[in-house]
Amino acid sequence: MLEITESPIDRAKVDAAVDHPGAGAIVTFLGVTRNNFDGRPVTGLSYEAYPEMATSEMAKIVAEVQQRWPGAQVAVVHRIGELVVGEVSVVISTSAPHRDEAYQASRFAIDALKARVPIWKKEHYADGAADWKANQT
Amino acid sequence: MHEVQVRYFAALKEQRGCSEETVAIRPGETAQQLYERLFPAINGQRLTVMFAINQHYAQPETQVCTGDEVAFIPPLGGG
């Protein structure tokens, strides 16, 4: 399951996509819209994607996870459009035979997503200003 | 005509005022050269971008070819 969506994300569906009888652990990562940037009040975020390429880059990350952690499965759903504070922007569910691989693969997947998947974020501030924000690299 | 389809996102889309357009390319033009031609430096500064050709990341010095889909990838903000 790899998706870019304008709708709120159903977390349970993303978990279900990686749940299988051989899974001993499922780690769910949620990216959530924070109410401030370094103390400056934030009211919401806009996300934009290069959808075709975002999906194909996500597929590459999943393939890398499966190579590095045999038996692991990853599902990724990223929301785009307008989000208010507290809403979930991304869900990454990772299953693996054991919890150690599930945690490691989950961390790898979100870090790789932030570095490589073509998605952009604009922060909207309470004072009316807005900025495109880059991930830390 | 030797043309490519160029897609713009985020700050570059706002700057250019459209999300994509067909652009004539020069012989041997690279992705970086195309970017610098379409986005002249402002006060000596230009956003540092990555490049994608046909929806795969490409090196800045890759030559663009007729029919390519070229995208300039501003600093990412996903997650």
XYZ file of C-alpha atoms in Angstrom:
216
model
C 0.000 0.000 0.000
C 1.607 3.215 -1.249
C -0.599 6.250 -1.571
C -0.734 9.982 -1.878
C -4.163 11.158 -0.780
C -6.107 14.348 -0.188
C -8.322 12.628 2.380
C -7.704 11.988 6.088
C -5.678 8.788 6.521
C -7.268 5.699 8.051
C -4.460 4.395 10.272
C -6.055 1.009 10.799
C -6.062 0.340 7.058
C -2.343 1.080 6.786
C -1.561 -1.280 9.662
C -3.819 -3.939 8.149
C -1.868 -3.711 4.883
C 1.287 -5.056 6.572
C -0.324 -7.431 9.068
C 0.168 -11.099 8.247
C 0.603 -14.359 10.165
C 4.423 -14.185 10.018
C 4.541 -10.714 11.579
C 5.647 -10.575 15.204
C 5.591 -6.794 15.505
C 4.016 -3.813 13.779
C 5.431 -0.311 14.279
C 3.220 2.578 13.188
C 4.829 5.963 12.596
C 2.523 8.987 12.446
C 3.669 12.390 11.275
C 1.473 15.004 12.960
C 0.974 18.709 12.285
C 2.644 20.590 15.139
C 1.235 23.854 16.518
C 4.492 25.828 16.384
C 7.815 26.167 14.615
C 10.525 27.087 17.118
C 7.858 28.763 19.207
C 6.168 30.632 16.347
C 2.487 29.655 16.329
C 1.474 27.545 13.328
C -2.169 27.217 12.299
C -1.826 24.652 9.532
C 0.205 23.144 6.735
C -0.205 22.706 3.005
C 1.438 19.685 1.411
C 2.086 19.322 -2.284
C 3.500 16.296 -4.128
C 4.898 15.237 -7.455
C 2.484 12.353 -7.221
C 3.791 9.919 -9.840
C 7.372 10.259 -8.685
C 6.469 10.291 -4.993
C 4.790 6.923 -5.383
C 7.696 5.438 -7.329
C 10.245 6.731 -4.786
C 8.169 5.217 -1.983
C 8.219 1.896 -3.842
C 12.033 2.053 -3.998
C 12.196 2.629 -0.241
C 9.937 -0.347 0.384
C 12.142 -2.517 -1.840
C 15.240 -1.397 0.082
C 13.579 -2.205 3.401
C 12.679 -5.668 2.206
C 16.235 -6.259 1.092
C 17.796 -5.040 4.351
C 15.275 -6.613 6.723
C 14.025 -9.836 5.165
C 10.428 -10.509 6.073
C 9.646 -6.845 6.757
C 6.695 -5.191 5.051
C 6.033 -1.466 4.776
C 2.941 0.536 3.836
C 3.089 4.309 3.341
C 0.263 6.816 2.966
C 1.050 10.527 2.741
C -1.602 13.190 2.802
C -1.463 16.318 0.647
C -3.571 19.478 0.565
C -4.531 21.592 3.549
C -4.049 20.214 7.072
C -4.876 21.859 10.372
C -2.848 21.464 13.559
C -3.136 17.981 15.022
C -3.921 16.213 11.759
C -1.851 13.271 10.539
C 0.260 13.989 7.445
C 1.887 10.591 7.000
C 1.391 7.036 8.236
C 4.117 4.427 7.824
C 3.273 0.959 9.075
C 6.088 -1.549 9.261
C 5.764 -5.199 10.164
C 8.588 -7.654 10.746
C 9.091 -11.064 12.307
C 10.590 -9.377 15.427
C 10.310 -5.938 17.028
C 13.949 -4.978 16.535
C 13.713 -5.159 12.747
C 10.312 -3.473 12.805
C 11.691 -0.455 14.718
C 14.800 -0.216 12.553
C 12.904 -0.544 9.278
C 10.326 2.025 10.398
C 13.041 4.548 11.225
C 14.792 3.893 7.916
C 11.537 4.364 5.978
C 10.617 7.753 7.481
C 14.180 9.057 7.183
C 14.351 7.961 3.534
C 10.933 9.465 2.823
C 12.021 12.826 4.182
C 15.229 12.761 2.126
C 13.949 11.464 -1.197
C 10.196 11.483 -1.741
C 9.162 14.611 -3.674
C 6.682 16.191 -1.289
C 6.738 19.793 -0.056
C 5.329 21.512 2.998
C 4.228 25.081 3.494
C 3.733 26.286 7.052
C 1.002 28.811 7.714
C 1.596 30.993 10.773
C -0.881 32.631 13.096
C 0.413 36.048 11.995
C -0.726 35.354 8.402
C 2.698 34.637 6.904
C 3.599 31.329 5.227
C 6.868 29.605 4.303
C 7.973 26.534 2.379
C 9.890 24.467 4.935
C 12.732 22.118 4.103
C 13.442 18.928 6.029
C 16.724 18.739 7.931
C 19.241 16.799 5.896
C 11.095 21.507 -32.461
C 13.163 20.130 -29.616
C 10.986 20.502 -26.573
C 10.650 19.109 -23.086
C 7.803 19.212 -20.616
C 8.870 20.982 -17.420
C 7.006 20.545 -14.139
C 7.174 23.022 -11.283
C 6.416 22.463 -7.630
C 6.136 24.402 -4.395
C 8.117 27.674 -4.395
C 9.114 27.243 -8.052
C 5.482 26.794 -9.082
C 4.580 30.011 -7.292
C 7.526 31.823 -8.847
C 6.771 30.579 -12.360
C 3.007 31.000 -12.031
C 2.167 27.604 -13.517
C 2.618 23.934 -12.694
C 3.992 22.842 -16.049
C 4.864 24.071 -19.500
C 6.482 22.995 -22.739
C 9.920 24.517 -23.182
C 12.214 24.537 -26.228
C 15.692 23.252 -25.364
C 19.071 24.222 -26.723
C 21.489 21.695 -28.255
C 23.302 19.806 -25.499
C 21.517 21.654 -22.733
C 21.828 20.065 -19.301
C 19.216 19.965 -16.557
C 21.204 22.522 -14.555
C 21.544 24.855 -17.547
C 17.827 24.623 -18.256
C 17.068 25.464 -14.627
C 19.384 28.459 -14.647
C 17.847 29.714 -17.889
C 14.271 29.400 -16.606
C 15.043 30.720 -13.125
C 17.519 33.575 -13.378
C 19.273 34.356 -10.124
C 17.597 37.000 -7.989
C 20.120 39.186 -6.134
C 22.753 36.634 -7.107
C 20.769 33.851 -5.442
C 18.853 30.875 -6.729
C 17.119 28.068 -4.866
C 19.264 24.925 -4.775
C 17.331 22.094 -6.362
C 17.628 18.434 -7.272
C 16.704 17.294 -10.766
C 14.360 14.623 -12.055
C 14.123 13.426 -15.628
C 11.192 11.214 -16.567
C 10.361 10.909 -12.859
C 13.776 9.611 -11.781
C 16.432 11.633 -9.976
C 19.180 12.722 -12.352
C 22.532 14.456 -12.040
C 22.576 18.211 -12.797
C 24.895 17.657 -15.755
C 22.537 15.186 -17.473
C 21.554 16.419 -20.930
C 17.840 16.820 -21.463
C 16.345 15.212 -24.566
C 13.344 15.936 -26.743
C 10.196 14.601 -25.115
C 11.675 14.344 -21.614
C 9.645 15.282 -18.558
C 11.980 17.473 -16.515
C 11.309 18.536 -12.935
C 13.245 20.791 -10.623
C 12.930 19.467 -7.091
C 13.115 22.189 -4.418
C 14.179 21.229 -0.872
C 11.835 18.477 0.305
C 9.353 18.851 3.154
C 7.505 15.531 3.282
C 6.863 13.606 6.473
